[in-house]
Short mmCIF file of C-alpha atoms in Angstrom, two decimals:
data_model
loop_
_atom_site.label_atom_id
_atom_site.label_comp_id
_atom_site.label_asym_id
_atom_site.label_seq_id
_atom_site.Cartn_x
_atom_site.Cartn_y
_atom_site.Cartn_z
CA MET A 1 -42.03 20.03 3.04
CA THR A 2 -42.14 22.54 0.22
CA ALA A 3 -43.16 21.80 -3.36
CA ALA A 4 -39.56 22.42 -4.44
CA THR A 5 -38.20 19.92 -1.93
CA TRP A 6 -40.71 17.36 -3.25
CA ALA A 7 -39.43 17.80 -6.75
CA ASP A 8 -35.79 17.51 -5.59
CA GLU A 9 -36.42 14.39 -3.52
CA ALA A 10 -38.49 12.72 -6.24
CA ALA A 11 -35.82 13.43 -8.79
CA GLN A 12 -32.95 12.32 -6.52
CA SER A 13 -34.67 9.08 -5.59
CA GLY A 14 -34.64 7.87 -9.15
CA ASP A 15 -38.02 6.26 -8.54
CA GLY A 16 -40.14 8.96 -10.03
CA PRO A 17 -43.31 7.13 -10.94
CA ALA A 18 -43.59 5.34 -7.57
CA ARG A 19 -43.02 8.57 -5.61
CA LEU A 20 -45.39 10.37 -7.95
CA ALA A 21 -48.12 7.86 -7.13
CA VAL A 22 -47.55 8.45 -3.42
CA ARG A 23 -47.56 12.17 -3.85
CA LEU A 24 -50.81 11.94 -5.84
CA ALA A 25 -52.49 9.96 -3.04
CA GLU A 26 -51.50 12.52 -0.52
CA LEU A 27 -52.74 15.31 -2.79
CA ARG A 28 -56.04 13.45 -3.35
CA LEU A 29 -56.64 13.53 0.40
CA ARG A 30 -55.92 17.21 0.63
CA PHE A 31 -58.13 17.81 -2.39
CA LEU A 32 -61.03 16.09 -0.66
CA ASP A 33 -60.49 18.27 2.41
CA THR A 34 -60.67 21.30 0.04
CA ILE A 35 -63.76 19.98 -1.69
CA GLU A 36 -65.41 19.47 1.62
CA LEU A 37 -65.04 23.16 2.44
CA ARG A 38 -65.79 24.33 -1.12
CA LEU A 39 -69.01 22.39 -1.22
CA ALA A 40 -70.31 24.38 1.65
CA GLU A 41 -69.06 27.67 0.24
CA LEU A 42 -70.48 27.10 -3.22
CA GLY A 43 -73.78 25.98 -1.76
CA ALA A 44 -73.95 29.29 0.14
CA TRP A 45 -73.23 31.25 -3.04
CA CYS A 46 -75.89 29.32 -4.88
CA ASP A 47 -78.41 30.14 -2.13
CA LEU A 48 -77.47 33.80 -2.38
CA LEU A 49 -77.88 33.89 -6.11
CA GLY A 50 -81.22 32.23 -5.88
CA SER A 51 -82.50 34.53 -3.28
CA PRO A 52 -84.95 37.26 -4.48
CA GLU A 53 -83.41 39.62 -1.99
CA ALA A 54 -79.92 39.48 -3.56
CA ASP A 55 -78.81 42.76 -5.18
CA ALA A 56 -76.39 43.30 -8.06
CA ILE A 57 -73.39 43.39 -5.70
CA ASP A 58 -74.43 40.12 -4.04
CA ARG A 59 -74.99 38.59 -7.46
CA ARG A 60 -71.56 39.62 -8.65
CA ALA A 61 -69.92 38.32 -5.53
CA GLY A 62 -71.84 35.07 -5.91
CA LEU A 63 -70.85 34.62 -9.51
CA ASP A 64 -67.18 35.41 -8.76
CA GLY A 65 -67.21 33.02 -5.85
CA ILE A 66 -68.66 30.21 -7.96
CA ARG A 67 -66.31 30.86 -10.77
CA TYR A 68 -63.35 30.81 -8.41
CA GLY A 69 -64.42 27.52 -6.88
CA ALA A 70 -65.12 25.88 -10.29
CA HIS A 71 -61.83 27.12 -11.64
CA LYS A 72 -59.81 25.71 -8.75
CA THR A 73 -61.74 22.50 -8.89
CA LEU A 74 -61.17 22.08 -12.63
CA GLY A 75 -57.44 22.50 -12.16
CA LEU A 76 -57.00 19.46 -10.00
CA ALA A 77 -59.99 17.15 -10.10
CA ALA A 78 -59.24 15.10 -13.22
CA THR A 79 -55.54 14.84 -12.44
CA LEU A 80 -56.38 13.39 -9.05
CA GLY A 81 -58.89 10.85 -10.43
CA TYR A 82 -62.11 12.84 -10.35
CA GLU A 83 -62.78 13.11 -14.06
CA SER A 84 -66.56 13.68 -13.86
CA LEU A 85 -66.13 16.35 -11.23
CA GLY A 86 -63.51 18.06 -13.36
CA ALA A 87 -65.87 17.97 -16.32
CA ALA A 88 -68.63 19.40 -14.27
CA ALA A 89 -66.45 22.16 -13.00
CA GLY A 90 -65.34 22.96 -16.54
CA ARG A 91 -68.92 23.33 -17.68
CA VAL A 92 -69.61 25.73 -14.84
CA GLU A 93 -66.64 27.82 -15.56
CA LEU A 94 -67.40 27.95 -19.34
CA ALA A 95 -71.06 28.83 -18.80
CA LEU A 96 -70.12 31.40 -16.08
CA ASP A 97 -67.67 33.17 -18.49
CA GLY A 98 -70.39 33.26 -21.13
CA HIS A 99 -72.85 34.57 -18.63
CA LEU A 100 -70.51 37.35 -17.49
CA ARG A 101 -69.68 38.34 -21.08
CA GLY A 102 -73.47 38.66 -21.77
CA GLY A 103 -75.01 38.71 -25.18
CA PRO A 104 -78.12 36.94 -26.61
CA GLU A 105 -76.59 33.44 -26.34
CA ALA A 106 -75.24 33.85 -22.84
CA PRO A 107 -76.38 31.20 -20.36
CA ALA A 108 -79.09 32.47 -18.09
CA LEU A 109 -78.62 32.52 -14.31
CA PRO A 110 -80.94 29.58 -13.67
CA ASP A 111 -79.03 27.38 -16.18
CA LEU A 112 -75.87 28.48 -14.43
CA LEU A 113 -77.27 27.50 -11.04
CA THR A 114 -78.33 24.15 -12.44
CA LEU A 115 -74.79 23.47 -13.73
CA THR A 116 -73.36 24.50 -10.37
CA GLU A 117 -75.68 22.10 -8.57
CA LEU A 118 -74.52 19.36 -10.81
CA MET A 119 -70.96 20.15 -9.81
CA LEU A 120 -71.88 20.19 -6.19
CA ASP A 121 -73.43 16.74 -6.68
CA GLU A 122 -70.22 15.47 -8.10
CA MET A 123 -68.33 16.88 -5.10
CA ALA A 124 -70.70 15.17 -2.76
CA ARG A 125 -70.31 11.94 -4.64
CA ALA A 126 -66.57 12.14 -4.48
CA LEU A 127 -66.70 12.75 -0.73
CA THR A 128 -69.14 9.90 -0.27
CA GLU A 129 -67.01 7.46 -2.24
CA ALA A 130 -64.03 8.45 -0.09
CA GLY A 131 -66.04 7.51 3.03
CA ARG A 132 -66.65 11.07 4.22
CA MET B 1 -32.56 22.79 -15.70
CA ARG B 2 -33.72 25.49 -13.24
CA ILE B 3 -37.45 25.90 -13.35
CA LEU B 4 -39.70 28.54 -11.83
CA ALA B 5 -43.30 27.48 -11.36
CA VAL B 6 -45.88 30.12 -10.56
CA ASP B 7 -49.40 29.44 -9.45
CA ASP B 8 -51.61 30.90 -6.79
CA ASP B 9 -52.94 27.43 -5.87
CA GLU B 10 -50.70 25.73 -3.42
CA MET B 11 -51.90 22.29 -4.41
CA ILE B 12 -51.20 22.90 -8.04
CA LEU B 13 -47.64 23.93 -7.04
CA ASP B 14 -47.37 20.66 -5.09
CA LEU B 15 -48.73 18.71 -8.12
CA LEU B 16 -46.23 20.43 -10.39
CA ALA B 17 -43.41 19.63 -8.03
CA ALA B 18 -44.42 16.01 -7.81
CA SER B 19 -44.80 15.68 -11.65
CA LEU B 20 -41.49 17.46 -12.33
CA GLY B 21 -39.71 15.50 -9.69
CA ALA B 22 -40.96 12.25 -11.23
CA ALA B 23 -39.69 13.45 -14.56
CA GLY B 24 -36.19 14.12 -13.18
CA PHE B 25 -36.42 17.85 -12.87
CA ALA B 26 -35.13 18.53 -9.39
CA ASP B 27 -34.16 22.23 -9.55
CA LEU B 28 -37.53 23.87 -9.01
CA ALA B 29 -38.40 27.16 -7.35
CA ILE B 30 -42.01 28.09 -6.76
CA ALA B 31 -43.92 31.36 -6.43
CA ALA B 32 -47.55 31.93 -5.41
CA SER B 33 -47.98 35.16 -7.36
CA ALA B 34 -46.54 37.05 -10.26
CA ARG B 35 -45.04 39.61 -7.98
CA GLU B 36 -43.32 36.93 -5.92
CA ALA B 37 -42.05 35.42 -9.17
CA LEU B 38 -40.54 38.65 -10.33
CA ASP B 39 -38.87 39.10 -6.94
CA LEU B 40 -37.37 35.60 -7.27
CA ILE B 41 -36.19 36.35 -10.80
CA ALA B 42 -34.66 39.58 -9.69
CA ALA B 43 -32.89 37.96 -6.74
CA ALA B 44 -31.76 34.87 -8.63
CA ASP B 45 -27.92 34.39 -8.51
CA ARG B 46 -28.17 32.30 -11.60
CA PRO B 47 -30.92 32.64 -14.17
CA PHE B 48 -33.86 30.30 -14.46
CA ASP B 49 -34.02 28.13 -17.58
CA CYS B 50 -37.70 27.60 -17.88
CA PHE B 51 -41.02 28.96 -16.51
CA LEU B 52 -44.29 27.34 -15.83
CA LEU B 53 -46.97 30.02 -15.41
CA ASP B 54 -50.56 29.78 -14.37
CA ILE B 55 -52.62 32.16 -16.53
CA GLN B 56 -55.34 33.01 -14.08
CA MET B 57 -53.88 34.65 -10.99
CA PRO B 58 -55.11 37.57 -8.94
CA GLU B 59 -53.51 41.01 -9.59
CA MET B 60 -50.96 40.35 -12.33
CA ASP B 61 -51.98 37.33 -14.40
CA GLY B 62 -49.72 34.81 -16.02
CA ILE B 63 -49.90 36.50 -19.39
CA GLU B 64 -48.73 39.82 -17.96
CA LEU B 65 -46.11 37.93 -16.06
CA CYS B 66 -44.89 36.25 -19.21
CA ARG B 67 -44.71 39.66 -20.93
CA ALA B 68 -42.76 40.99 -17.98
CA ILE B 69 -40.27 38.06 -18.07
CA ARG B 70 -39.79 38.58 -21.76
CA ARG B 71 -38.84 42.15 -21.26
CA LEU B 72 -35.81 40.94 -19.23
CA PRO B 73 -32.80 40.59 -21.51
CA ALA B 74 -31.75 37.34 -19.86
CA TYR B 75 -35.08 35.68 -20.60
CA ARG B 76 -35.89 36.74 -24.08
CA SER B 77 -35.72 33.12 -25.38
CA ALA B 78 -36.29 31.08 -22.18
CA PRO B 79 -39.08 28.59 -22.53
CA VAL B 80 -42.30 29.72 -20.97
CA VAL B 81 -44.91 27.04 -20.56
CA MET B 82 -48.34 28.39 -19.69
CA ILE B 83 -50.54 26.21 -17.48
CA THR B 84 -54.19 27.04 -17.77
CA ALA B 85 -57.56 25.54 -16.99
CA MET B 86 -58.93 27.77 -19.73
CA SER B 87 -58.67 26.18 -23.05
CA GLN B 88 -60.34 29.05 -24.81
CA ARG B 89 -58.38 30.11 -27.82
CA SER B 90 -58.16 33.77 -26.86
CA PHE B 91 -56.20 33.03 -23.78
CA ILE B 92 -53.81 30.73 -25.70
CA ASP B 93 -53.41 33.38 -28.43
CA ARG B 94 -52.76 36.05 -25.87
CA ALA B 95 -50.26 33.85 -24.05
CA PHE B 96 -48.30 33.18 -27.24
CA ALA B 97 -48.49 36.87 -28.25
CA ALA B 98 -47.01 37.62 -24.83
CA GLY B 99 -44.10 35.31 -25.62
CA ALA B 100 -45.17 31.91 -24.29
CA THR B 101 -43.45 28.94 -25.99
CA ASP B 102 -45.95 26.18 -25.01
CA TYR B 103 -49.02 25.60 -22.95
CA VAL B 104 -50.55 22.88 -20.95
CA THR B 105 -54.21 22.78 -20.01
CA LYS B 106 -55.38 21.74 -16.63
CA PRO B 107 -56.19 19.12 -15.76
CA PHE B 108 -52.90 17.76 -16.96
CA ASP B 109 -51.37 14.42 -16.87
CA PRO B 110 -48.34 14.54 -14.59
CA MET B 111 -46.30 12.36 -16.98
CA GLU B 112 -47.34 14.48 -19.93
CA LEU B 113 -46.24 17.59 -18.07
CA GLY B 114 -42.88 15.98 -17.56
CA THR B 115 -42.68 15.33 -21.26
CA ARG B 116 -43.57 18.91 -22.23
CA VAL B 117 -41.05 20.27 -19.81
CA GLY B 118 -38.60 17.80 -21.24
CA LEU B 119 -39.21 19.39 -24.66
CA ALA B 120 -38.53 22.80 -23.11
CA ALA B 121 -35.35 21.42 -21.63
CA ARG B 122 -34.21 20.27 -25.08
CA LEU B 123 -34.91 23.75 -26.30
CA VAL B 124 -32.84 25.20 -23.41
CA GLU B 125 -30.02 22.87 -24.17
CA GLY B 126 -30.15 23.74 -27.91
CA GLN B 127 -30.11 27.39 -27.05
CA ARG B 128 -27.30 26.88 -24.71
CA ALA B 129 -25.29 24.94 -27.21
CA LEU B 130 -26.03 27.51 -29.79
CA ALA B 131 -25.06 30.35 -27.47
CA GLU B 132 -21.82 28.49 -26.64
CA LYS B 133 -21.04 28.03 -30.27
CA SER B 134 -21.96 31.62 -30.99
CA ASP B 135 -19.76 32.84 -28.13
CA ALA B 136 -16.95 30.66 -29.51
CA VAL B 137 -17.40 31.99 -32.96
CA THR B 138 -17.52 35.56 -31.73
CA SER B 139 -14.38 34.96 -29.61
CA LEU B 140 -12.63 33.46 -32.59
CA GLN B 141 -13.65 36.29 -34.79
CA LEU B 142 -12.42 38.85 -32.30
CA GLN B 143 -9.18 36.88 -31.81
CA LEU B 144 -8.82 36.66 -35.61
CA GLU B 145 -9.41 40.33 -36.11
CA ARG B 146 -7.00 41.13 -33.30
CA GLU B 147 -4.38 38.91 -34.72
CA ARG B 148 -5.03 40.01 -38.22
CA PHE B 149 -5.12 43.70 -37.40
CA VAL B 150 -2.17 45.40 -39.06
CA ASP B 151 -1.01 48.92 -38.31
CA LEU B 152 0.50 50.35 -41.48
CA ASN B 153 3.77 51.09 -39.74
CA GLU B 154 3.97 47.84 -37.83
CA PRO B 155 6.70 45.43 -38.88
CA ILE B 156 4.33 42.45 -38.62
CA SER B 157 5.47 38.89 -38.81
CA ILE B 158 4.88 37.17 -42.16
CA GLN B 159 4.46 33.44 -41.98
CA ASP B 160 5.19 30.63 -44.33
CA VAL B 161 7.11 32.44 -47.01
CA ASP B 162 10.62 31.14 -47.78
CA SER B 163 13.45 33.33 -46.50
CA VAL B 164 11.07 35.85 -44.95
CA ILE B 165 11.81 36.40 -41.26
CA ASP B 166 10.85 39.00 -38.66
CA LEU B 167 12.63 42.30 -38.80
CA GLN B 168 14.01 41.71 -35.27
CA ALA B 169 15.34 38.38 -36.49
CA LEU B 170 16.87 40.02 -39.51
CA GLU B 171 18.59 42.60 -37.32
CA ASN B 172 19.89 39.85 -35.14
CA TYR B 173 21.07 37.99 -38.27
CA VAL B 174 23.03 40.98 -39.65
CA LEU B 175 24.39 41.65 -36.19
CA GLN B 176 26.10 38.44 -36.05
CA LEU B 177 27.53 38.57 -39.59
CA SER B 178 31.28 38.89 -39.65
CA ARG B 179 33.06 41.56 -41.57
CA GLY B 180 33.81 38.82 -44.10
CA GLY B 181 30.16 37.98 -44.35
CA LEU B 182 29.26 41.54 -44.80
CA PHE B 183 31.66 42.17 -47.56
CA ALA B 184 29.60 40.39 -50.19
CA THR B 185 26.30 41.51 -48.85
CA SER B 186 23.86 43.98 -50.36
CA ILE B 187 20.93 45.45 -48.53
CA PHE B 188 17.98 47.12 -50.19
CA ALA B 189 14.29 47.31 -49.72
CA PHE B 190 11.16 47.05 -51.81
CA LYS B 191 8.27 49.33 -51.14
CA ILE B 192 4.68 48.78 -52.18
CA VAL B 193 3.80 51.78 -54.42
CA GLY B 194 0.93 53.67 -52.93
CA VAL B 195 0.72 51.48 -49.87
CA GLU B 196 -1.07 54.12 -47.86
CA THR B 197 -3.96 54.16 -50.31
CA ILE B 198 -4.06 50.41 -50.54
CA TYR B 199 -4.06 50.19 -46.69
CA SER B 200 -6.87 52.67 -46.38
CA VAL B 201 -9.23 50.71 -48.64
CA SER B 202 -8.34 47.19 -47.48
CA SER B 203 -9.64 45.25 -44.55
CA PRO B 204 -7.05 44.16 -42.08
CA ILE B 205 -7.22 40.60 -43.37
CA ASP B 206 -7.02 41.66 -46.98
CA PHE B 207 -3.98 43.88 -46.14
CA ARG B 208 -2.24 41.05 -44.29
CA TYR B 209 -2.81 38.66 -47.18
CA LEU B 210 -1.45 41.32 -49.51
CA LEU B 211 1.69 41.74 -47.49
CA THR B 212 2.18 38.03 -47.49
CA ASP B 213 1.68 37.74 -51.25
CA VAL B 214 4.16 40.59 -51.91
CA ALA B 215 6.63 39.01 -49.62
CA GLU B 216 6.26 35.85 -51.70
CA ALA B 217 6.83 37.84 -54.84
CA CYS B 218 9.97 39.51 -53.43
CA SER B 219 11.34 36.24 -52.30
CA THR B 220 10.67 34.72 -55.73
CA ALA B 221 12.45 37.61 -57.44
CA LEU B 222 15.48 36.99 -55.28
CA ALA B 223 15.43 33.25 -55.79
CA GLN B 224 18.72 33.28 -57.59
CA HIS B 225 20.45 34.78 -54.54
CA GLU B 226 20.98 33.75 -51.00
CA HIS B 227 18.78 36.19 -49.13
CA PHE B 228 16.60 37.06 -46.24
CA ILE B 229 13.69 39.38 -46.24
CA ALA B 230 11.88 41.13 -43.44
CA TYR B 231 8.74 43.21 -43.56
CA ALA B 232 9.62 46.49 -41.96
CA GLY B 233 6.21 48.15 -41.91
CA ASN B 234 4.77 50.88 -44.12
CA GLY B 235 4.78 48.56 -47.17
CA VAL B 236 8.60 48.17 -47.05
CA TYR B 237 10.46 44.88 -47.33
CA VAL B 238 14.10 44.99 -46.42
CA CYS B 239 16.27 42.44 -48.16
CA VAL B 240 19.68 41.17 -47.24
CA VAL B 241 21.25 39.53 -50.27
CA HIS B 242 24.56 37.76 -50.35
CA GLY B 243 26.66 37.72 -53.51
CA ARG B 244 29.77 39.22 -54.82
CA GLY B 245 28.24 40.58 -58.04
CA ALA B 246 26.24 43.78 -58.19
CA LEU B 247 22.54 43.27 -57.92
CA ASP B 248 20.53 43.93 -61.05
CA LEU B 249 17.73 45.65 -59.22
CA GLU B 250 15.89 46.48 -62.45
CA VAL B 251 15.46 42.78 -63.20
CA ILE B 252 14.69 41.97 -59.59
CA GLU B 253 12.08 44.65 -59.35
CA GLY B 254 10.64 43.62 -62.67
CA THR B 255 10.43 39.99 -61.69
CA ALA B 256 8.80 40.89 -58.39
CA ASN B 257 6.14 42.85 -60.26
CA LEU B 258 5.67 40.18 -62.75
CA VAL B 259 5.07 37.65 -59.96
CA VAL B 260 2.59 40.05 -58.31
CA GLU B 261 0.73 40.50 -61.58
CA GLU B 262 0.57 36.77 -62.11
CA MET B 263 -0.92 36.44 -58.65
CA ALA B 264 -3.94 38.47 -59.85
CA LEU B 265 -4.51 39.73 -56.33
CA THR B 266 -7.96 40.42 -55.25
CA ASN B 267 -9.52 41.42 -51.96
CA SER B 268 -11.89 39.18 -49.98
CA ARG B 269 -14.84 40.53 -52.05
CA GLY B 270 -13.07 39.43 -55.20
CA LYS B 271 -12.20 42.99 -56.27
CA PRO B 272 -8.84 43.20 -58.10
CA MET B 273 -6.03 44.90 -56.20
CA ALA B 274 -3.52 46.82 -58.36
CA VAL B 275 -0.17 46.34 -56.66
CA LYS B 276 3.28 47.31 -57.69
CA VAL B 277 6.56 47.28 -55.84
CA ARG B 278 9.49 49.61 -56.28
CA ALA B 279 13.04 48.81 -55.21
CA GLY B 280 14.90 51.42 -53.29
CA SER B 281 18.59 52.21 -53.74
CA PRO B 282 20.84 49.45 -52.32
CA VAL B 283 23.35 49.76 -49.60
CA ARG B 284 26.58 47.87 -49.84
CA VAL B 285 27.87 47.08 -46.47
CA GLY B 286 31.17 45.49 -47.44
CA LEU B 287 33.28 48.20 -45.96
CA VAL B 288 31.37 48.89 -42.77
CA ARG B 289 32.25 47.46 -39.48
CA ALA B 290 30.28 44.48 -38.35
CA GLY B 291 27.69 44.68 -35.60
CA ARG B 292 25.61 47.86 -35.23
CA GLY B 293 26.87 49.20 -38.44
CA ALA B 294 25.09 46.42 -40.31
CA VAL B 295 21.88 47.14 -38.51
CA ASP B 296 22.22 50.78 -39.44
CA ALA B 297 22.58 49.71 -43.11
CA LEU B 298 19.19 48.05 -42.76
CA ARG B 299 17.68 51.31 -41.69
CA VAL B 300 19.29 53.21 -44.54
CA ALA B 301 17.95 50.74 -47.02
CA ILE B 302 14.54 51.12 -45.58
CA ALA B 303 14.82 54.93 -45.76
CA ASN B 304 15.95 54.69 -49.39
CA ALA B 305 12.89 52.72 -50.28
CA GLU B 306 10.66 55.08 -48.35
CA GLN B 307 11.87 58.05 -50.35
CA ASP B 308 10.07 56.57 -53.30
CA GLY B 309 11.45 59.37 -55.45
CA PRO B 310 13.08 59.40 -58.85
CA ARG B 311 15.98 56.94 -59.21
CA GLY B 312 19.50 57.89 -59.86
CA ASP B 313 20.79 59.16 -63.19
CA GLY B 314 19.23 57.42 -66.13
CA GLY B 315 16.75 55.77 -63.85
CA LYS B 316 19.40 53.49 -62.43
CA TRP B 317 19.88 52.63 -58.84
CA GLY B 318 22.81 54.20 -57.15
CA GLU B 319 24.39 52.89 -54.07
CA SER B 320 23.79 55.03 -51.02
CA TRP B 321 27.17 55.30 -49.34
CA GLY B 322 26.64 58.83 -48.41
CA GLN B 323 23.38 58.21 -46.72
CA PHE B 324 24.77 55.14 -45.06
CA ARG B 325 27.65 57.06 -43.60
CA LEU B 326 25.33 59.74 -42.36
CA ALA B 327 23.34 57.09 -40.67
#
């Protein structure tokens, strides 16, 4: 079923809030599936960034990968009931943008990795609470 | 309301669909990229009413997409709601500079999103109503101008003036007059002096009003007589007057001009219009045969007025038997 069909069915049913709740529950399950994969990916990027052997290209790929994961997480987490995960993802995205912009007040890479680890902790917690 | 939602995240699109559906917005199309969105817009058989655009997308981002949408004439004022996880002011400013009308930051409350899109829907309805009114006004203006347009030579119909009828009706009228009826009938015409100049400096509406006012003045001047008047075009009013006595055209002309003067005619910008009428030589049709002969007499009277030259000896009007017979 496409997103457009959902909208149509929900509107036609005249029972918008109830159908919305059902849809949100379905999306929450899919989100957890995504988080499960993302947790592993982001952990790998963090390992790469922390590695003394990583070169500039690796670092840039790692930063972009983390930023993408944080951005996608931020977009949905709070709406689906994972406020603290959403907040953690928001902090990562903000810090990462600052880091990429550079300047004297830009967050340093270790700080960035710490924030990313906190986000990963929140992901793990969400998965644990969901019984995964 | 037909909505196009654009986001590269399939789950966000699903969330948007669920939120919009819950808010009663069923007509939703989705695109996973700016390029796909532009293709959908280009292929749409009816235009979208509202856009929901994610800002951060690979290749062309939502801000560029918004700008591209705004470049399309059909979407210059369509609501564009930006949806972004980035609340930094620079993105918001850029989005509005690109033509966005509203924005929602992720994470968003599904019900709030419905409310925001509802606001956009009201904007769309307002614009639609305004456009319909504007179209109606434009249509009415065009119709008005079309109806009001007057060719100088056109024998237009003048409404709501006593005894003033269409030229064709007047011809029909004199056609059916019997020889007896014609015997005591005079036909002459007024002409607006310098009508070509007045016409050239007047708007169609002003000119039509002027013709109506002059018709009123002519009719007033002939109030003592049974008469019919028709506008024959080119500033000429042909008058069919019944009565056994000779018409005192000097008095009639003077009265008509006095009435015009009292009207203090102005154009639609309030500028005074100097208007005078001149009566042409009359045609007595008492001795002509009924039928087409009477219609020919109308044409002679019109031609007499058109001559607009010096009057007969002593400035008096002479009857135009000769011209009539030639006609």
